[in-house]
Short mmCIF file of C-alpha atoms in Angstrom, two decimals:
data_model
loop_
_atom_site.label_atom_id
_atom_site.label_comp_id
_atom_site.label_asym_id
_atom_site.label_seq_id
_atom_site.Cartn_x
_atom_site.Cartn_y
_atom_site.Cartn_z
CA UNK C 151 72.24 -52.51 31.71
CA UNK C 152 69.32 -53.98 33.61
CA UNK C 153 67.01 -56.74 31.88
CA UNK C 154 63.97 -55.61 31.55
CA UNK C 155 60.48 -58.17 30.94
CA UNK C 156 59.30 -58.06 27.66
CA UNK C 157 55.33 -58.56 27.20
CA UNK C 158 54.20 -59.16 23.72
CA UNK C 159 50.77 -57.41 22.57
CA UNK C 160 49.19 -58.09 19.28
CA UNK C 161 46.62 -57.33 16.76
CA UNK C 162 46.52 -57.86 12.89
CA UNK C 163 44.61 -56.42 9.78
CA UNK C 164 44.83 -58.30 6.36
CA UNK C 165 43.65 -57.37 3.28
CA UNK C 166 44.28 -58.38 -0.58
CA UNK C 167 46.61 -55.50 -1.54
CA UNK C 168 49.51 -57.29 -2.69
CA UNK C 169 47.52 -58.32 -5.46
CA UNK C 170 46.39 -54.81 -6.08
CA UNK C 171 49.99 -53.29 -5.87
CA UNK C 172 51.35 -56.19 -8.44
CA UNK C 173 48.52 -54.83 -11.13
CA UNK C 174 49.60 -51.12 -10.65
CA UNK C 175 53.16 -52.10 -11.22
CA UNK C 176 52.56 -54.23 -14.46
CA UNK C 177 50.64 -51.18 -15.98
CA UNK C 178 52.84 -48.57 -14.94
CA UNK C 179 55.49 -51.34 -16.90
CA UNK C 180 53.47 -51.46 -19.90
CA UNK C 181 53.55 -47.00 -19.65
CA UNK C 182 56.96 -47.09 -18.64
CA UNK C 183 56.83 -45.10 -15.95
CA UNK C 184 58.90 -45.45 -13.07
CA UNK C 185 56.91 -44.89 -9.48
CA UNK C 186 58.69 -44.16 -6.44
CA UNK C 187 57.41 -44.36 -2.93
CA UNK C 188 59.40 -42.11 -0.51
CA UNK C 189 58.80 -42.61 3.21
CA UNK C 190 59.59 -41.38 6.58
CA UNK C 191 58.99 -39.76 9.92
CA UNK C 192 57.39 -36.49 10.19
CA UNK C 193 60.18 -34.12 9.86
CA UNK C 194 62.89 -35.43 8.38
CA UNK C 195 62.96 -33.48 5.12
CA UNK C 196 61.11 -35.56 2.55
CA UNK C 197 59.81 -32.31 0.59
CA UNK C 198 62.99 -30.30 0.80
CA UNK C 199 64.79 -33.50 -0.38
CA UNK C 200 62.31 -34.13 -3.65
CA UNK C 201 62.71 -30.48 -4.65
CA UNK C 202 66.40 -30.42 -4.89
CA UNK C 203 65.62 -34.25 -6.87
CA UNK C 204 63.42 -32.89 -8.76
CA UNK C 205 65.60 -29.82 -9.70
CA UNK C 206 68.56 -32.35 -10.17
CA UNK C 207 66.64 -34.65 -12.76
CA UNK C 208 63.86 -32.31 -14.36
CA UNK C 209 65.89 -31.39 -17.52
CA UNK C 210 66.28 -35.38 -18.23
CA UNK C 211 63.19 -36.76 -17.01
CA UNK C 212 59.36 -35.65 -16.94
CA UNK C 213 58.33 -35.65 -13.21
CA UNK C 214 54.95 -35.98 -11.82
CA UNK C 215 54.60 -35.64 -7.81
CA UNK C 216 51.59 -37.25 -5.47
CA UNK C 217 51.84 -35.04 -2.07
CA UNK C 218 49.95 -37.42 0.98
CA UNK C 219 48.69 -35.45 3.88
CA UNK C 220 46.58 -35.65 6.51
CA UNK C 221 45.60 -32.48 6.32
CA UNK C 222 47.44 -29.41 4.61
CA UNK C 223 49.00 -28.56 1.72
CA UNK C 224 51.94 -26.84 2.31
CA UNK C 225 54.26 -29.66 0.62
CA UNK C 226 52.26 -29.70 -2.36
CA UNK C 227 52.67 -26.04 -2.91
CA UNK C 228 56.08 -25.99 -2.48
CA UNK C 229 56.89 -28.84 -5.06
CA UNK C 230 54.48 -26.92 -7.66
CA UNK C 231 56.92 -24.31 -6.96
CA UNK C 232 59.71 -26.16 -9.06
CA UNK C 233 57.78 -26.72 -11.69
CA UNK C 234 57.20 -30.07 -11.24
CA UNK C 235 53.56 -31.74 -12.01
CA UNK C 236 51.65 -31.74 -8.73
CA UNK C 237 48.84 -33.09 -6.53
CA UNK C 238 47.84 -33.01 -3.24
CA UNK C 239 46.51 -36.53 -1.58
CA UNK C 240 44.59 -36.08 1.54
CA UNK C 241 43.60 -39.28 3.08
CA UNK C 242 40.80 -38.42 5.28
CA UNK C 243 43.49 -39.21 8.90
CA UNK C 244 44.66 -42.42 7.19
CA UNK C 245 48.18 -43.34 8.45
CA UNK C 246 49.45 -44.82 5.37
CA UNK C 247 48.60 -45.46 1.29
CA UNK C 248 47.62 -48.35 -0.06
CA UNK C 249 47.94 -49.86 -3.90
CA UNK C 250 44.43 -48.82 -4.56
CA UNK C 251 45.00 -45.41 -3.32
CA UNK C 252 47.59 -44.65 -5.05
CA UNK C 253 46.35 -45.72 -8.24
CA UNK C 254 43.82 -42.70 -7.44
CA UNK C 255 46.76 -40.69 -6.83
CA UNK C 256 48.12 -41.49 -10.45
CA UNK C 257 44.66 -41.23 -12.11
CA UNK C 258 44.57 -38.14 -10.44
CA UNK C 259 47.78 -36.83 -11.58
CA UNK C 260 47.72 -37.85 -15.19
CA UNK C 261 51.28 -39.78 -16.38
CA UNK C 262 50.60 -39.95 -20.14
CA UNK C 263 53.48 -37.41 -19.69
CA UNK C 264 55.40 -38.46 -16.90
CA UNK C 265 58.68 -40.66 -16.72
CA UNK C 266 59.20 -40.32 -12.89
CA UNK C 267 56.23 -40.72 -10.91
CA UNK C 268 56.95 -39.78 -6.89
CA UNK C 269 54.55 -40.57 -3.82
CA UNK C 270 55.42 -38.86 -0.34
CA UNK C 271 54.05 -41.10 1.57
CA UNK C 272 52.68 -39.80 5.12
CA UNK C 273 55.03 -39.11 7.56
CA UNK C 274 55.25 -42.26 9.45
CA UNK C 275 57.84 -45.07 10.03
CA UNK C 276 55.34 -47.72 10.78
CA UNK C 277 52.22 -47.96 8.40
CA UNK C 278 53.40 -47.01 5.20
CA UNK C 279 56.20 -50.02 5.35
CA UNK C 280 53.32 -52.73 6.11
CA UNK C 281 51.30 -51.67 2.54
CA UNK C 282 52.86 -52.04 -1.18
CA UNK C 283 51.68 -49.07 -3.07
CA UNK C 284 52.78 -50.58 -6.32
CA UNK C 285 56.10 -48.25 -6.31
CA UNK C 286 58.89 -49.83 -8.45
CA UNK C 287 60.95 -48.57 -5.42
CA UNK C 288 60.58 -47.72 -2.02
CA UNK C 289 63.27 -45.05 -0.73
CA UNK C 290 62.91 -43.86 2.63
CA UNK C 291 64.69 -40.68 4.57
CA UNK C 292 66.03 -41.25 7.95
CA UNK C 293 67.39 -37.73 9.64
CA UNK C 294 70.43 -37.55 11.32
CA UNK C 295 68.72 -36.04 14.98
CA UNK C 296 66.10 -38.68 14.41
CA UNK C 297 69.21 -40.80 16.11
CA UNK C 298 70.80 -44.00 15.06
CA UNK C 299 68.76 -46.57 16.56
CA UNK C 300 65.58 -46.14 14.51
CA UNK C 301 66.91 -49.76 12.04
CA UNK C 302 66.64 -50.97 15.72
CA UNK C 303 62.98 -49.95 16.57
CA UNK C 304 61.52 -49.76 13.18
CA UNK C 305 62.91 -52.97 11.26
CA UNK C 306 59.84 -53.80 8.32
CA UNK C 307 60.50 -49.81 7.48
CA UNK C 308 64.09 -50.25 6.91
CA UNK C 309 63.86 -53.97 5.26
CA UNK C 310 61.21 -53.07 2.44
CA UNK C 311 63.59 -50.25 1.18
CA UNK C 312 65.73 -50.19 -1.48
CA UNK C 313 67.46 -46.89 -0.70
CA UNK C 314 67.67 -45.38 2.52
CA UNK C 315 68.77 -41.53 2.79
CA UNK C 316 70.06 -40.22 5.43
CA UNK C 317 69.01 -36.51 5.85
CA UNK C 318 70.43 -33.55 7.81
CA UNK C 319 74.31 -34.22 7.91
CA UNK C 320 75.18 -30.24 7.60
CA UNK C 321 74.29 -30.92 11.46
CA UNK C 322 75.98 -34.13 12.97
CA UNK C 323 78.63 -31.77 14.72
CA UNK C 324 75.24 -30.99 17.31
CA UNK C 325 73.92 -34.39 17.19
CA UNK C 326 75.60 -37.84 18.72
CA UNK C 327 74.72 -39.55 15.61
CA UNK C 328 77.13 -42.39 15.00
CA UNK C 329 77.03 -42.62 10.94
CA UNK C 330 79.20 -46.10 11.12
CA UNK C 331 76.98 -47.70 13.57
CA UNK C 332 73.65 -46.62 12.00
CA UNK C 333 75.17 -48.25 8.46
CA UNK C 334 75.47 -51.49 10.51
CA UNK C 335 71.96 -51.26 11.88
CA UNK C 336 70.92 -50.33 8.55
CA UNK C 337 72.89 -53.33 6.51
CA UNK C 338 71.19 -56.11 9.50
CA UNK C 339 67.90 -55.25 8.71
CA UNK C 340 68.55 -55.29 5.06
CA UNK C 341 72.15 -55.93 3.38
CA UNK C 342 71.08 -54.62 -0.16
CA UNK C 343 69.93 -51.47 0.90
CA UNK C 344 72.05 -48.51 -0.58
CA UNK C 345 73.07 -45.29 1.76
CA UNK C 346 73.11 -41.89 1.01
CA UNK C 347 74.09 -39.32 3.40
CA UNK C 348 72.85 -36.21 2.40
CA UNK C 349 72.13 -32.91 3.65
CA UNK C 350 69.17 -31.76 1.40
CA UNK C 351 69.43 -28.56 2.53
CA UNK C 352 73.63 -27.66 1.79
CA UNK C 353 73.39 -30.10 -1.42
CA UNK C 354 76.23 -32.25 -0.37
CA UNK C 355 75.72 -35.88 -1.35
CA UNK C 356 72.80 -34.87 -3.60
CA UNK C 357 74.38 -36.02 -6.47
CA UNK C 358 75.16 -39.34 -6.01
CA UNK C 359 71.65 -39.57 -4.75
CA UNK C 360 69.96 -38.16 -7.80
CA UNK C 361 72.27 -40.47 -9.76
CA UNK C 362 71.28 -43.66 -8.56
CA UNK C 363 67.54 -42.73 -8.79
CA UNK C 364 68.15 -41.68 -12.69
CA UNK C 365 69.94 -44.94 -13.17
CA UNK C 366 66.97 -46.73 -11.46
CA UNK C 367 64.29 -44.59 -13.59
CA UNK C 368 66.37 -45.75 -16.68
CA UNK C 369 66.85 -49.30 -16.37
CA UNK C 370 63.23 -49.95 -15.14
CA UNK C 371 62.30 -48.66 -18.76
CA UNK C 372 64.79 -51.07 -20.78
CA UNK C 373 64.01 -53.88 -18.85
CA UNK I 701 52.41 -19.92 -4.57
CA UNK I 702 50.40 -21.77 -7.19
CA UNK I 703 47.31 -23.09 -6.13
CA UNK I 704 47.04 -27.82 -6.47
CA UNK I 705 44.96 -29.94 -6.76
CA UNK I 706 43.48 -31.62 -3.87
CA UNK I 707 41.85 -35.31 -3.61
CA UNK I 708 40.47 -36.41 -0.60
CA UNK I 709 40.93 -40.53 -0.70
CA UNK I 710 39.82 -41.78 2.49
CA UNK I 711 39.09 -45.27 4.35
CA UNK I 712 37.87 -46.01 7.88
CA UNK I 713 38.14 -48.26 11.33
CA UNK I 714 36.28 -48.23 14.32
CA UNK I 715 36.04 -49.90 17.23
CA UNK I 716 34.52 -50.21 20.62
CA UNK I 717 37.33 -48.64 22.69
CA UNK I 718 36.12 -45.74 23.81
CA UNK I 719 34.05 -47.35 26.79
CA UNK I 720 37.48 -49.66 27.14
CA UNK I 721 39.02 -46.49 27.97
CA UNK I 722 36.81 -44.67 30.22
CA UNK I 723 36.58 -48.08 32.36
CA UNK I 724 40.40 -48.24 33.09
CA UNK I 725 40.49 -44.72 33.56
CA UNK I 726 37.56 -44.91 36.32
CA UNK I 727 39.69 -47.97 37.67
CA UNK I 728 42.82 -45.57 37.70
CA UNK I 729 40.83 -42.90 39.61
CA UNK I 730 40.11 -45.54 42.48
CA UNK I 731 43.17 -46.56 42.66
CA UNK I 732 44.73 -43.31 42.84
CA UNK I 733 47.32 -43.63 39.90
CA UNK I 734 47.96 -41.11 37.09
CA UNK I 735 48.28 -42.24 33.64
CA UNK I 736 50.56 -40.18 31.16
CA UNK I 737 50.41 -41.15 27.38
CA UNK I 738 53.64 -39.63 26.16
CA UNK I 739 53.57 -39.48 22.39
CA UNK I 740 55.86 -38.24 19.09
CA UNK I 741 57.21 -38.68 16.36
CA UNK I 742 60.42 -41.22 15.74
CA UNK I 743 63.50 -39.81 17.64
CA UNK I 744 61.64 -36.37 19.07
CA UNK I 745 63.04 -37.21 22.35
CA UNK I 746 60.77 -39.11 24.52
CA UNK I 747 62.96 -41.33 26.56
CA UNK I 748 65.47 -38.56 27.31
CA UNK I 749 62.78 -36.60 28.63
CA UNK I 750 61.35 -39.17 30.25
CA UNK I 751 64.53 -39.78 31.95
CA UNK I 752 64.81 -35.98 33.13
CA UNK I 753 61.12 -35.91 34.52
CA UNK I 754 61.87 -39.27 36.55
CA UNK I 755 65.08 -38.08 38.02
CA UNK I 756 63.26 -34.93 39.05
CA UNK I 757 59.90 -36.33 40.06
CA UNK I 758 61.16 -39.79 41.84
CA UNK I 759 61.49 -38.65 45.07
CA UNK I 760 57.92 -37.16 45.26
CA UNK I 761 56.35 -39.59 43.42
CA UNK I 762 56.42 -43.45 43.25
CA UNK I 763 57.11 -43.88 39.18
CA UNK I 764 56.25 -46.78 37.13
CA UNK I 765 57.27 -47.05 33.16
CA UNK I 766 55.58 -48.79 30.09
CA UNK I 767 57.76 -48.08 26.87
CA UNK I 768 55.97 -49.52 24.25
CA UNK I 769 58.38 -50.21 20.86
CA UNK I 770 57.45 -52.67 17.62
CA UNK I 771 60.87 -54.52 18.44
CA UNK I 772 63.92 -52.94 20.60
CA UNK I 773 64.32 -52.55 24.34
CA UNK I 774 67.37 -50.38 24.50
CA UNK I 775 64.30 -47.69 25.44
CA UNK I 776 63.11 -49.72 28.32
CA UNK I 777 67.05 -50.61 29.13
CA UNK I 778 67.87 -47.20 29.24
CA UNK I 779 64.66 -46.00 31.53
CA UNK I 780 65.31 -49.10 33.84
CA UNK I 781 68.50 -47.52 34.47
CA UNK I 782 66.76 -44.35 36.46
CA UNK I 783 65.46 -46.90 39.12
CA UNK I 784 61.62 -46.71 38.18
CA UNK I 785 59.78 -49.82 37.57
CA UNK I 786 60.05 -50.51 33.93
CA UNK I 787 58.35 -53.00 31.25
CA UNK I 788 59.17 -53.26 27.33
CA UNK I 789 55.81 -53.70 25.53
CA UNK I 790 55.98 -55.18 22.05
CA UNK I 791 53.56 -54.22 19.62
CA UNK I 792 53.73 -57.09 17.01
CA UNK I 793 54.10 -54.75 13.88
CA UNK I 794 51.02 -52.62 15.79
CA UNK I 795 51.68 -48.37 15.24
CA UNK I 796 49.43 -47.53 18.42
CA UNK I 797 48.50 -48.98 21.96
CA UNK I 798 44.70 -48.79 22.41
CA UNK I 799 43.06 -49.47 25.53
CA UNK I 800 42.35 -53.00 26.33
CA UNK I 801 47.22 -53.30 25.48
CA UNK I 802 47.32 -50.07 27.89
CA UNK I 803 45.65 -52.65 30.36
CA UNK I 804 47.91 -55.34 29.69
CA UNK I 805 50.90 -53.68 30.41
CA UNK I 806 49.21 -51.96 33.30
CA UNK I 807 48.92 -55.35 34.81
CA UNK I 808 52.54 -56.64 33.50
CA UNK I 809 54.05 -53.25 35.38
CA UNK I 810 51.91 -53.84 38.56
CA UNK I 811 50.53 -50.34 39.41
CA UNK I 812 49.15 -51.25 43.25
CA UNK I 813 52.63 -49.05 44.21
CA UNK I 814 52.52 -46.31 41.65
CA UNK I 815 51.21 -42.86 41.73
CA UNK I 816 52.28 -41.65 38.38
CA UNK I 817 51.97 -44.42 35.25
CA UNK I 818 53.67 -43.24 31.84
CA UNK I 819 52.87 -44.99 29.04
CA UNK I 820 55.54 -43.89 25.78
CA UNK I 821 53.83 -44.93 23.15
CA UNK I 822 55.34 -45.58 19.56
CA UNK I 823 56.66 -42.94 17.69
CA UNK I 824 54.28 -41.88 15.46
CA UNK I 825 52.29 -38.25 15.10
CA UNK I 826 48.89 -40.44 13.19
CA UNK I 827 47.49 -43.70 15.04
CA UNK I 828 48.03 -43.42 18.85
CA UNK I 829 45.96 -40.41 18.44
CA UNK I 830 43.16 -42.13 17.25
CA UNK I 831 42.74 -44.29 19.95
CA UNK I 832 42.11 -43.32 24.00
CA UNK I 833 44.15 -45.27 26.05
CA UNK I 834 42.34 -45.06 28.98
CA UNK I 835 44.93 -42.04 30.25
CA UNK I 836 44.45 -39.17 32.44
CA UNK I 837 46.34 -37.18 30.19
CA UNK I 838 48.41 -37.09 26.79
CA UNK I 839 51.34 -35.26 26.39
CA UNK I 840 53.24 -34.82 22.76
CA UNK I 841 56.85 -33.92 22.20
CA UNK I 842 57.76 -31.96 18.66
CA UNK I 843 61.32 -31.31 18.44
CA UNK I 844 62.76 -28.37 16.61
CA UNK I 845 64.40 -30.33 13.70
CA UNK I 846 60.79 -31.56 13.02
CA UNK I 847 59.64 -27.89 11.93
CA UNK I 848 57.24 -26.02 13.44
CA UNK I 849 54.43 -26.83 10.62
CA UNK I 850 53.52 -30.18 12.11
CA UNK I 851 50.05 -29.14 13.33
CA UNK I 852 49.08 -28.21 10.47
CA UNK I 853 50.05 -31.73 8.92
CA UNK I 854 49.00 -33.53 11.81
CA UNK I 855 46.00 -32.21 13.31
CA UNK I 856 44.45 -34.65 15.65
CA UNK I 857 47.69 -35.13 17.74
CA UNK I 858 47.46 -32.02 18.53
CA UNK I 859 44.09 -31.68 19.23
CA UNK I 860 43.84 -34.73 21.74
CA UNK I 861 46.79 -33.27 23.79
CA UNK I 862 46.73 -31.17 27.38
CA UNK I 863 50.41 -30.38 26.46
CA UNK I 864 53.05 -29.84 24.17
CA UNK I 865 56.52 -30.20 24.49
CA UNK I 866 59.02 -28.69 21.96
CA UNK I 867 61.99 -31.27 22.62
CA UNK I 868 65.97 -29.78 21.41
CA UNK I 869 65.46 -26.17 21.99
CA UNK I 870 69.79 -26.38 22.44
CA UNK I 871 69.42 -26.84 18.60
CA UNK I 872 67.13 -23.44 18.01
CA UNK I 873 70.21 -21.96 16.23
CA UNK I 874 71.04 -24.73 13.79
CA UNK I 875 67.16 -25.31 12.35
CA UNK I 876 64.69 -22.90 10.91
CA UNK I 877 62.17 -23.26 13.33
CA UNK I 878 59.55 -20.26 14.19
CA UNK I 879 58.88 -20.70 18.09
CA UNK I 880 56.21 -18.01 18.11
CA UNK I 881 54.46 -19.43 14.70
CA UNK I 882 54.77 -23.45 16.20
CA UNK I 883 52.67 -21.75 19.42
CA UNK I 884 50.19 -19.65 17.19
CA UNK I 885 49.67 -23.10 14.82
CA UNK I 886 48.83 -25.57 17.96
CA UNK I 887 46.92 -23.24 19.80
CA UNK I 888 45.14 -22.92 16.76
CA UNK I 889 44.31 -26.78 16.43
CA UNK I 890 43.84 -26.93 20.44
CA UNK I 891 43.47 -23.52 22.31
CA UNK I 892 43.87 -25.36 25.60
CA UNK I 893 47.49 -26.94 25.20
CA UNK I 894 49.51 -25.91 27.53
CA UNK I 895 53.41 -25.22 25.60
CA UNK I 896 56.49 -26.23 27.23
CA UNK I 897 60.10 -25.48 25.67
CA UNK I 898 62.51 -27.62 26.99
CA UNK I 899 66.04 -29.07 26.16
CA UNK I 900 65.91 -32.53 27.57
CA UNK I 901 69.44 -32.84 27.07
CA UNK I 902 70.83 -30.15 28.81
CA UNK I 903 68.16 -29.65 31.04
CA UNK I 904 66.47 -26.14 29.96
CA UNK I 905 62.63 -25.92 30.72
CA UNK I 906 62.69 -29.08 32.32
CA UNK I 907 61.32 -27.87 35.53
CA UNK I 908 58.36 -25.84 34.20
CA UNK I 909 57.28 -29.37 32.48
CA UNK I 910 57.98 -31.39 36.02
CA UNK I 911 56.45 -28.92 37.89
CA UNK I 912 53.42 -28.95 35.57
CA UNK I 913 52.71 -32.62 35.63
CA UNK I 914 53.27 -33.28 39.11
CA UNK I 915 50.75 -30.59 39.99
CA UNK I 916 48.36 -32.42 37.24
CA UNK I 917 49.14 -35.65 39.69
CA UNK I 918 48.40 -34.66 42.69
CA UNK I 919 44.81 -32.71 41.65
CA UNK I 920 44.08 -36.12 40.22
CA UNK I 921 44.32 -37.96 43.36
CA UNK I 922 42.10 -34.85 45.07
CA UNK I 923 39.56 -34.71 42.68
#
């Protein structure tokens, strides 16, 4: 392989959200409800994968869902569809949510009644990762013809989650998708993160997902 | 389908890059050289179409490469490899390139022997749309495991681009992907985008695209 030069461009944006998120979390302590922030591309099957979770967990766990969007509301309607709680977040061409937003969201969705609270986060591997929304966990959903080298290109996304899915196995016989090396490349940007392979839309590995997540739901409540 | 709730949340940015961009572009023009901004989503393909338009386009047509990545340059490795003039541009944590780092790394590549600049931006379907980069003309990939309701999630990528290119058409059969619906929904957003299926990995559609853009080329240099 050739070296190539490398040029380094920069620009920053700061704000006090860290502060913000750390609030959200202590309340949503206090309630004892357990917020999850599920991220990643466009594409790559967050919705499909949080109906079959929701359809999984709803008999053992009250479920409220915060839908971001640009623009639409396609996702929203189909998670209504299972019955699950529901809103739709728009955020005016925003790339990403913030602790303040979501605490909209939340206000917006009500969680007197809700043990699981879930925001899909916009579809993007970049700006959602830089921003704590408060979520007890972040999860995100990498696709297998998405390819293997995104933990390469895309390391805060893949070190500020706790779970990482990865999404659309029912097709790695059409895709040169190396599941080994991408577990590596996964593990280097962050050697606590737990894997899931799943295909969210054959089921397989669903379970094991859905496990973990009650698991996570349950011990954030005893703590 | 049940009808949600929907809460706009919004925040805002500007800047001044709008003049930025219309001041390289004039400097372009002089110079003769035409600026692609290739975007997408993560994984949609761009460097392995990229590396199918240069080997078809690099004997007419004196190709020079900006692959811009938040960390990584197996991208820029791998175009380096096709014999056009290459540089890696690193972000610093940055989701878009705006006009004033399209500069930059038009002065790191050197563009005094170029006709045709291509800038692949990061992967990501929300910022690099917000921001001219001073190009002649953007071009978007969506790939078929992606789903064909992106323009209705992502609106203003698909307004700002002259063309579309719908990446892993091999994969048509695996994916529940409406071709005709995907071509009704962008045209819908922007009635001018030109639509381009294509296989970048085997080849299919390829020359339609090459064809396309070097004809947008040379009318540039006329004009």
């Amino acid at each position: 392989m050739k070296d190539v030069r490398i040029i380094e461009i920069k620009e920053s944006v700061f704000a006090d959200n860290d502060r913000q998120a750390e609030a959200l979390r202590s309340s949503l302590k206090e309630k004892g409800v357990f917020l999850l922030n599920l991220m990643s591309s466009p594409g790559s099957g967050k919705t499909t994968t949080l109906t079959g979770t929701i359809a999984a967990l709803k008999d053992s766990l009250r479920i409220g869902v915060m839908e971001a969007d640009i623009d639409s509301d396609v996702d929203a309607k189909t998670i209504a569809e299972t019955g699950a709680k529901t809103v739709q977040l728009h955020t005016g061409g925003m790339c990403h949510l913030d602790a303040e937003m979501t605490r909209q969201g939340l206000d917006a969705l009500g969680i007197d009644d809700v043990d699981l609270a879930i925001l899909e986060n916009v579809g993007n591997l970049v700006c959602p990762a830089e921003f704590d929304t408060g979520a007890v966990m972040n999860v995100m959903i990498l696709s297998v013809p998405e390819g293997h080298d995104k933990p390469l290109k895309y390391p805060l996304m893949f070190e500020v989650c706790d779970a990482v899915l990865i999404n659309k196995i029912d097709v790695l016989p059409y895709f040169d998708f190396d599941m080994e090396l991408v577990k590596e490349y996964i593990h280097m940007r962050n050697p606590k993160a737990d894997i899931f392979p799943i295909s969210a839309k054959t089921g397989e590995g669903m379970g094991e997902w859905t496990e973990w997540l009650s698991r996570q739901a349950a011990e954030w409540k005893c703590k």
